[in-house]
Structure formats: C-alpha cells, structure tokens
Coordinates of C-alpha atoms in Angstrom, one line a residue:
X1 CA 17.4 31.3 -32.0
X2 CA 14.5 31.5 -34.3
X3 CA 11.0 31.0 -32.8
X4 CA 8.2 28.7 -35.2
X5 CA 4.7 29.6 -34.8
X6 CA 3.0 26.7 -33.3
X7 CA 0.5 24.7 -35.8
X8 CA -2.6 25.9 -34.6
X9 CA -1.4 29.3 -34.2
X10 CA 0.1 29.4 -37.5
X11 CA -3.4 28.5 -38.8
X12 CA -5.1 30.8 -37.0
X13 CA -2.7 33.2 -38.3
X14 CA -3.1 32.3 -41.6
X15 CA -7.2 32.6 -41.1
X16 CA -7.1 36.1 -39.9
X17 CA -5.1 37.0 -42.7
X18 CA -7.4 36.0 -45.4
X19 CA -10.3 37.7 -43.8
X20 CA -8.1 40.9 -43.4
X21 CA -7.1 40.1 -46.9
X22 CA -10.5 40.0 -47.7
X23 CA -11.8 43.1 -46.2
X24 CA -9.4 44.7 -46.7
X25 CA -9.8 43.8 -51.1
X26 CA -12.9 46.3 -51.0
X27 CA -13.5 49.5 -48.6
X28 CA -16.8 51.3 -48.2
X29 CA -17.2 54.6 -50.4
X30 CA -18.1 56.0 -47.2
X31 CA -19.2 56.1 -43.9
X32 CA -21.7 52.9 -43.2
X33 CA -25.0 53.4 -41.4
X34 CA -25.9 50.4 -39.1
X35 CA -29.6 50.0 -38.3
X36 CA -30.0 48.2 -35.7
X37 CA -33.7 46.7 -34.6
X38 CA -33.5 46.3 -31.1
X39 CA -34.1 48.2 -28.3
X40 CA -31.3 51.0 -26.7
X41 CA -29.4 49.0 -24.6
X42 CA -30.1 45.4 -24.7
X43 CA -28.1 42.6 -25.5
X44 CA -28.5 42.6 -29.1
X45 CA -28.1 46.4 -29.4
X46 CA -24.9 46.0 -27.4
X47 CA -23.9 42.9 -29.9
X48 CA -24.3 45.4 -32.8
X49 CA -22.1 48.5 -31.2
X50 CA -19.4 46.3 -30.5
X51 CA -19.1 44.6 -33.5
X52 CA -19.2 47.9 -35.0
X53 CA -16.4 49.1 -32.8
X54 CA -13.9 46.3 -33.6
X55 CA -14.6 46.3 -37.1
X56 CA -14.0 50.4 -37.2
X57 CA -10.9 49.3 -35.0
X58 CA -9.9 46.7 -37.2
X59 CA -10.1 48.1 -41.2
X60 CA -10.6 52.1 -39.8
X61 CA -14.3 52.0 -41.6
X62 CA -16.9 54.3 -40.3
X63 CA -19.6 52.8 -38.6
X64 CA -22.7 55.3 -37.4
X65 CA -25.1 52.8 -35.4
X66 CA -29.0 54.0 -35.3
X67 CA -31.9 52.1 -33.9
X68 CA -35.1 51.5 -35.9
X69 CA -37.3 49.0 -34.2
X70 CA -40.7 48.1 -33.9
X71 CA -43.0 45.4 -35.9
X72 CA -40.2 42.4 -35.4
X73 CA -37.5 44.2 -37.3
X74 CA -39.7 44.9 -40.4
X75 CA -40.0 48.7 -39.9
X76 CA -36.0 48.2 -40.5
X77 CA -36.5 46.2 -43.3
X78 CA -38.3 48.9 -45.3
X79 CA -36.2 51.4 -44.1
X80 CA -33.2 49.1 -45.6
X81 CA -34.4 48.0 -48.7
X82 CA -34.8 51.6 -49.9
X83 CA -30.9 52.3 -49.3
X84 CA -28.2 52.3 -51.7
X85 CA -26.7 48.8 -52.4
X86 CA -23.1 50.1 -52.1
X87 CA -22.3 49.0 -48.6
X88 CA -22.8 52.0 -46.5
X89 CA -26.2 50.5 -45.2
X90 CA -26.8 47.3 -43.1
X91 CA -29.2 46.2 -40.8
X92 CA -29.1 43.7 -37.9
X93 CA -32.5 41.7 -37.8
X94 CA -33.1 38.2 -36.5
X95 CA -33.6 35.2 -39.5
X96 CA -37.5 35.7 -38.5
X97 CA -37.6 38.8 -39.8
X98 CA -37.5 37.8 -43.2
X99 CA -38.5 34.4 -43.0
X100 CA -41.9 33.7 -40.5
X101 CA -42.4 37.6 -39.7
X102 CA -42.2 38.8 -43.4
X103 CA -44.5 35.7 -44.4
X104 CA -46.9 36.2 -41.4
X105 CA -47.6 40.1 -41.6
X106 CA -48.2 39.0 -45.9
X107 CA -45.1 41.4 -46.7
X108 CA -43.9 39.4 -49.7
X109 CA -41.1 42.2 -50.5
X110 CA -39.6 41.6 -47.5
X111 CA -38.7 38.1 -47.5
X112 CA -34.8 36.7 -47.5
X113 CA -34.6 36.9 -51.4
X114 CA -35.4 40.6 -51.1
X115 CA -32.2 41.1 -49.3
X116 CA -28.3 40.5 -49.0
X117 CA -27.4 38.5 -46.5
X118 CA -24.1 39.3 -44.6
X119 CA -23.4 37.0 -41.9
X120 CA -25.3 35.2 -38.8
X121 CA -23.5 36.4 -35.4
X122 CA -24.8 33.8 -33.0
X123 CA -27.6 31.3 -33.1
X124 CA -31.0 31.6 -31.2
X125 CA -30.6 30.5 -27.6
X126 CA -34.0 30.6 -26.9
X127 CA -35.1 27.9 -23.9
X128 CA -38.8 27.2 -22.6
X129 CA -38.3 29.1 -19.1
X130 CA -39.9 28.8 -15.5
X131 CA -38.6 30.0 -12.2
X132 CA -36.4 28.0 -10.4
X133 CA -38.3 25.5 -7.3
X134 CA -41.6 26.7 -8.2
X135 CA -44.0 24.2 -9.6
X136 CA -43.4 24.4 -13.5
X137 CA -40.1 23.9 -13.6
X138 CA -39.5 20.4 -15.2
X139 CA -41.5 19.1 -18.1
X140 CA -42.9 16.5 -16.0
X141 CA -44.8 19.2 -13.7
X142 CA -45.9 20.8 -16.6
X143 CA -47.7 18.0 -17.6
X144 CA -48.7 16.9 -14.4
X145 CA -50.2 20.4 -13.6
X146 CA -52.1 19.7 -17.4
X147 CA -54.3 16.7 -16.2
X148 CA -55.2 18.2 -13.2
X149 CA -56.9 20.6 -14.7
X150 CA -54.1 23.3 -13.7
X151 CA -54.5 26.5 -16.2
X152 CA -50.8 26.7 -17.6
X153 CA -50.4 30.6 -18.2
X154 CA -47.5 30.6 -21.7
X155 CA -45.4 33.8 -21.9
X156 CA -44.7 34.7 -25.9
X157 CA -43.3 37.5 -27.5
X158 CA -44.3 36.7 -31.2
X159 CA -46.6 35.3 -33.8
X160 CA -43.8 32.4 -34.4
X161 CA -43.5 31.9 -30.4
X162 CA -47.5 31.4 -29.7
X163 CA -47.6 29.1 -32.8
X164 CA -45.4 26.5 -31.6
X165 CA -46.4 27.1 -28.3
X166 CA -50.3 26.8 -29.6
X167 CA -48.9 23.1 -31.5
X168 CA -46.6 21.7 -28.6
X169 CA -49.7 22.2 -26.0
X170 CA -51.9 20.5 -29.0
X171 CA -49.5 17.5 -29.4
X172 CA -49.5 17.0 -25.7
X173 CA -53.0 17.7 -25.2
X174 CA -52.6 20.8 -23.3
X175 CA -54.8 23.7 -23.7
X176 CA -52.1 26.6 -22.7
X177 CA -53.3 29.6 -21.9
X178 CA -51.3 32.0 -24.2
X179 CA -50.1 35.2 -23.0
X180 CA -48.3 38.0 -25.3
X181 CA -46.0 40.2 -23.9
X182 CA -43.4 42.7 -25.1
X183 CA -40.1 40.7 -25.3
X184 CA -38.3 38.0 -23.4
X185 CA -37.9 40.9 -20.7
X186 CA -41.6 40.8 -20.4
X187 CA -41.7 37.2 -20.1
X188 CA -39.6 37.0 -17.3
X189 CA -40.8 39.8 -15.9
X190 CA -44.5 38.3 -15.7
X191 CA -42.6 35.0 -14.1
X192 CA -41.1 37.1 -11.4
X193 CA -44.2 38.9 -10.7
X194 CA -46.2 35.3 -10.8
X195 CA -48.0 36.6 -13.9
X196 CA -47.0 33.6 -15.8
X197 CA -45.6 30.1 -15.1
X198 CA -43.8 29.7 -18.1
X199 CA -42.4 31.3 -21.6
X200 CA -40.2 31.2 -24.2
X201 CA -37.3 33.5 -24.0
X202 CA -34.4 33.9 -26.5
X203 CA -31.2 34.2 -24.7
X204 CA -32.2 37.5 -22.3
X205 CA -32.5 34.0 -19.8
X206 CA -28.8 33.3 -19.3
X207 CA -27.5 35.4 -16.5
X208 CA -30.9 34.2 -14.5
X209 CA -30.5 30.8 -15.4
X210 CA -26.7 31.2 -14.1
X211 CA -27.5 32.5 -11.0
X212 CA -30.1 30.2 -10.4
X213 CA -33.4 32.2 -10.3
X214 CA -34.7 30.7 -13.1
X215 CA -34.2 27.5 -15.3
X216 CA -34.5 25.9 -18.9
X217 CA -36.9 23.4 -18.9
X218 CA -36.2 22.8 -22.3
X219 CA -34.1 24.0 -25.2
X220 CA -36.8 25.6 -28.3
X221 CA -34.2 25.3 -30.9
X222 CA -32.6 22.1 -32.4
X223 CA -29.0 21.9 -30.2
X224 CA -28.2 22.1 -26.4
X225 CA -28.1 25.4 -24.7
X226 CA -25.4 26.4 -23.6
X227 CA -26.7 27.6 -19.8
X228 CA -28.6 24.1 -20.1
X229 CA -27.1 21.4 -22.0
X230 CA -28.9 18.8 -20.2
X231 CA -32.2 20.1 -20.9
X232 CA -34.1 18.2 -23.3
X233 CA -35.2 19.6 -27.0
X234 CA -38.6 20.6 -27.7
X235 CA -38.5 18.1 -30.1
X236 CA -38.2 15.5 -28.0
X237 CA -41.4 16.9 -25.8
X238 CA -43.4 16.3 -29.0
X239 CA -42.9 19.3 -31.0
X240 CA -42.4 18.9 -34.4
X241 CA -41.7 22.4 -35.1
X242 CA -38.9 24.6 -33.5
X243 CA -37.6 28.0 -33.0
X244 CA -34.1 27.7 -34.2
X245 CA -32.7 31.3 -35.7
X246 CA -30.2 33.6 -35.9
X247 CA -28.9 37.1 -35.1
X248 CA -27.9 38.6 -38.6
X249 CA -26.2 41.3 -40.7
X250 CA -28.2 42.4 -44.2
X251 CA -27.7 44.7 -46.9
X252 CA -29.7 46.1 -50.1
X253 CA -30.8 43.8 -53.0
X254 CA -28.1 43.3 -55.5
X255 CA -25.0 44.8 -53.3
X256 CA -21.7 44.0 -55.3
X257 CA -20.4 40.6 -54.3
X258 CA -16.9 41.7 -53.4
X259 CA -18.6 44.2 -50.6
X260 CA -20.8 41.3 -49.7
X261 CA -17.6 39.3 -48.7
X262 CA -15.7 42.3 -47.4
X263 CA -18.3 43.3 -44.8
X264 CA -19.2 39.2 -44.2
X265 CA -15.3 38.0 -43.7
X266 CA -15.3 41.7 -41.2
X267 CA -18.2 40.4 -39.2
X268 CA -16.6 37.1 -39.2
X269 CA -13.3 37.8 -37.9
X270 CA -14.4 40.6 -35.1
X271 CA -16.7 38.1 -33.4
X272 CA -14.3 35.1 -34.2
X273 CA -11.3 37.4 -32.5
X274 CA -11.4 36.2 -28.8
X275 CA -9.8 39.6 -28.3
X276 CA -12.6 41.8 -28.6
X277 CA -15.5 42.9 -26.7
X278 CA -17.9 41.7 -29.2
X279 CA -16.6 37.9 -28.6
X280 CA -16.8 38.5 -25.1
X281 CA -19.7 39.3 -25.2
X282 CA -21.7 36.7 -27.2
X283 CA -19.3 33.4 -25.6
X284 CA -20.9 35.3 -22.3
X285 CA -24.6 35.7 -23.4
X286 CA -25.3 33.9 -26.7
X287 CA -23.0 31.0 -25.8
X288 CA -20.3 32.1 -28.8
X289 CA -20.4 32.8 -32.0
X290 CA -22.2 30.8 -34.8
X291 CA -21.1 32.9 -37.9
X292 CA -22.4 31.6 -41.2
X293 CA -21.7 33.7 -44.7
X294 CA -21.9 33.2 -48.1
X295 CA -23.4 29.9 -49.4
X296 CA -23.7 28.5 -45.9
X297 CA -26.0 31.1 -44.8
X298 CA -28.0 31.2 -47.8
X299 CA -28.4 27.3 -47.4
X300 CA -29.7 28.4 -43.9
X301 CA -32.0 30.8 -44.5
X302 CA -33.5 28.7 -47.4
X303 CA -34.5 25.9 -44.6
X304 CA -35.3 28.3 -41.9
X305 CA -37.8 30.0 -44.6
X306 CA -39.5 26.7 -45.5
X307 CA -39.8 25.6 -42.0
X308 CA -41.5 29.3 -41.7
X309 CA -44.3 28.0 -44.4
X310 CA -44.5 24.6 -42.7
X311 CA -45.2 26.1 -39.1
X312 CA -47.7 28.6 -40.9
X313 CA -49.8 26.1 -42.6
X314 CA -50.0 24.0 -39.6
X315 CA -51.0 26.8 -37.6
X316 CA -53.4 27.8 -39.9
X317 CA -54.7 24.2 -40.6
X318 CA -55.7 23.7 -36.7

C-alpha cells in the first residue's frame, strides 16, 4: 500500500527542501569564522555554537566559532567589517549594535548599512524584572513606592536601557535612581543581593521567572513574553519608546547575494528544525525562533534604526 505524506508534512517537506536547495546553490570557499560577541558560555554564546553545529551537520561547512566581545558588540563590528566579503566571516551581534549602539558611541561606519545582514534568530525577550513577593513586583507598587517618596534603585546594562528607563520614570513622574551594571546577570544579581529593586533584563530572566524567584512586571518590547504573557507592555505603562531587538547573523559590506541567501535560508532552517539543539534551545530560553531574512529583515532593521534616532533625540532633548 502506498503511504501519502500528510498536507502539512508534505509542506514542511517541501520548505526544508528549498532552503537545502538554497544552501546548498552556493558553498563557502572555505572554512567560515564565526565571531561571536558574547561572553563564553552564556546563552547567546551557546545560541551561536549550536547553530553552528547543525548547520556544519546539515551542509558539512566548516564553522570555527571565536568570541570577540566588549563595547556592546562593536569591537566585533570592526573586527568584521575588515574581513573578506566572501562568506567565511560572520558575526552574531544584537540589532543595537548597529542601530542605537553604533549611533550612540558616534561610530557612523558601523551602522546597519555598513553591513550584510543574514538573519535574526530570536527576538528580544527583555521584561522589566523584580523579585518575586518583595515589594516591587507589580507596576502598581512601583508607583505606589514613587509617591511616597521611596528611592526606586533601576538595574541597566546599556546606554539604550537607562534611556528609556530615564523617559518611562519621566512620563510617570518618577525620578528612578539608575544603576549600571554589567549585563542582565548583573541585574539580577544586584536583585538577589537587594542591591536593586528592579531592572531590565533581556531573556537571561526566564528560567527565574519559571521557577518563581523572580517575575515580569512588564514586557520592554512591543509583544507578550513568552514566561509572562499577561504582563502588560511598557507601552501601556506610558512609555512611548521600547526595547524591541533582535539576536542576529552579519557579514561584510557587499557579500555576493547568492552567499547572503545561502548562509540566511542555513540559519533559517537549523533554528526552524525542531530537531536540533539550537531550536531547543531558543523555544526553551528565547521563547522560539523569530527568523527574519532578506527584505523582511532589512525592513526591520530600517524601523528599529529610526526608532534608535527617535529615543536619542528624546533623551538628548530632556
């Protein structure tokens, strides 16, 4: 009796062929050095490796993963931008990099257009965090602890992060008392250790958050968390800026458009693939994938840029 692939399989089928098709329509003159700007070990570094390992499982490419951090992923932005635009360099960075970061530190030559995108891997899961039962953990304490005269200590990690922070308290008429640290590790490290009451951190939240030692009292980007999907959106707190982003893959200026689609569509179906560790992975921590190539990216990073100007004149202007 012969067997029929069901629709959706058949489709799904049909999907991972193209991007194999894809992929497989250009190959990498030789092994492919992936910077990665994150820290040894973290969730992001781990996101790279394993993408890197599926994709040298998938097509048999060469991958040599090497950290270059510091300076919000421009230090790997130099690095990049000086590499051959033939494929065998990319970089992970976050959409701030070249957007507010590049913009911020006045590094012109490192903005989006300087750059080849890739892909996006997930989107920015980033929640405004307090420990779980203590007295900052809704909005409404928040702003109750505000009027009576309560100094709010704010955890931030970046520029970006004590921008909005400095805006939301503004629109609220809150006078937070901002606080940088290294990371969203620091952040939630200064919340355990009563350091802080509060901070914005950008994903490294979701096994606490889980377990219930710490919760989202609001989501910083514009959609639901996924640990939190009842929390409410900065936005609706009285923000008018947020901190949406994305994890992302980048190449050299002016990298052929074929290898541009050959190393996207890769990225795509690895992380798409519910078979490998990489989707495992970011469905765990990241809350899935949000891959975004091609047009749709560039679209993305073109709004995500301008939004970058916005919050920096605003900043600027108060």
């Amino acid at each position: 009796m012969k067997k029929f692939l069901k629709p959706l399989t058949l489709a799904a089928a049909l999907l991972s062929l193209s991007f194999a098709a894809n992929a497989e329509s250009w190959t990498p003159p030789g092994p492919i050095k992936m910077m990665i700007g994150f820290s040894a070990g973290g969730g992001a570094d781990t996101q790279a490796r394993l993408i890197a390992q599926a994709i040298e499982n998938k097509y048999g490419w060469k991958i040599l993963p090497e950290q270059i951090t510091g300076n919000g992923g421009l230090n790997l932005a130099k690095q990049l931008k000086s590499e051959p635009a033939d494929g065998t360099a990319i970089g992970m960075v976050v959409s701030e990099t070249l957007t507010y970061s590049a913009l911020s530190a006045n590094q012109p030559g490192l903005t989006t257009e300087n750059f080849t995108p890739l892909a996006s891997t997930v989107a920015f899961q980033t929640g405004l965090v307090a420990m779980k039962g203590g007295a900052f953990d809704s909005w409404d304490k928040i702003t109750a602890a505000a009027k009576a005269g309560t100094p709010i200590r704010f955890g931030v990690a970046t520029d970006r992060w004590a921008d909005v922070t400095y805006l939301l308290g503004k629109e609220n008429g809150i006078d937070f008392n901002i606080v940088q640290v290294k990371g969203g590790a620091g952040v939630m490290n200064g919340l355990r250790g009563g350091d802080l009451d509060i901070g914005w951190v950008g994903g490294a939240q979701s096994k606490p958050v889980q377990q219930g030692e710490m919760v989202n009292v609001a989501s910083a980007v514009s959609h639901r968390l996924a640990d939190s999907p009842d929390a409410p959106l900065i936005t609706d707190l009285g923000s008018k800026y947020t901190l949406n982003g994305y994890f992302m893959f980048i190449a050299p200026k002016g990298l052929d458009p074929d290898a541009r689609k050959a190393l996207g569509d890769a990225i795509a179906e690895v992380l798409n693939d519910p078979s490998t560790q990489a989707h495992a992975l970011v469905v765990k921590n990241f809350g899935g994938p949000a891959v975004l190539t091609g047009t749709a990216l560039n679209d993305t990073l073109t709004n995500l840029m301008s939004d970058s100007q916005n919050l920096l004149a605003a900043a600027s202007a108060n």
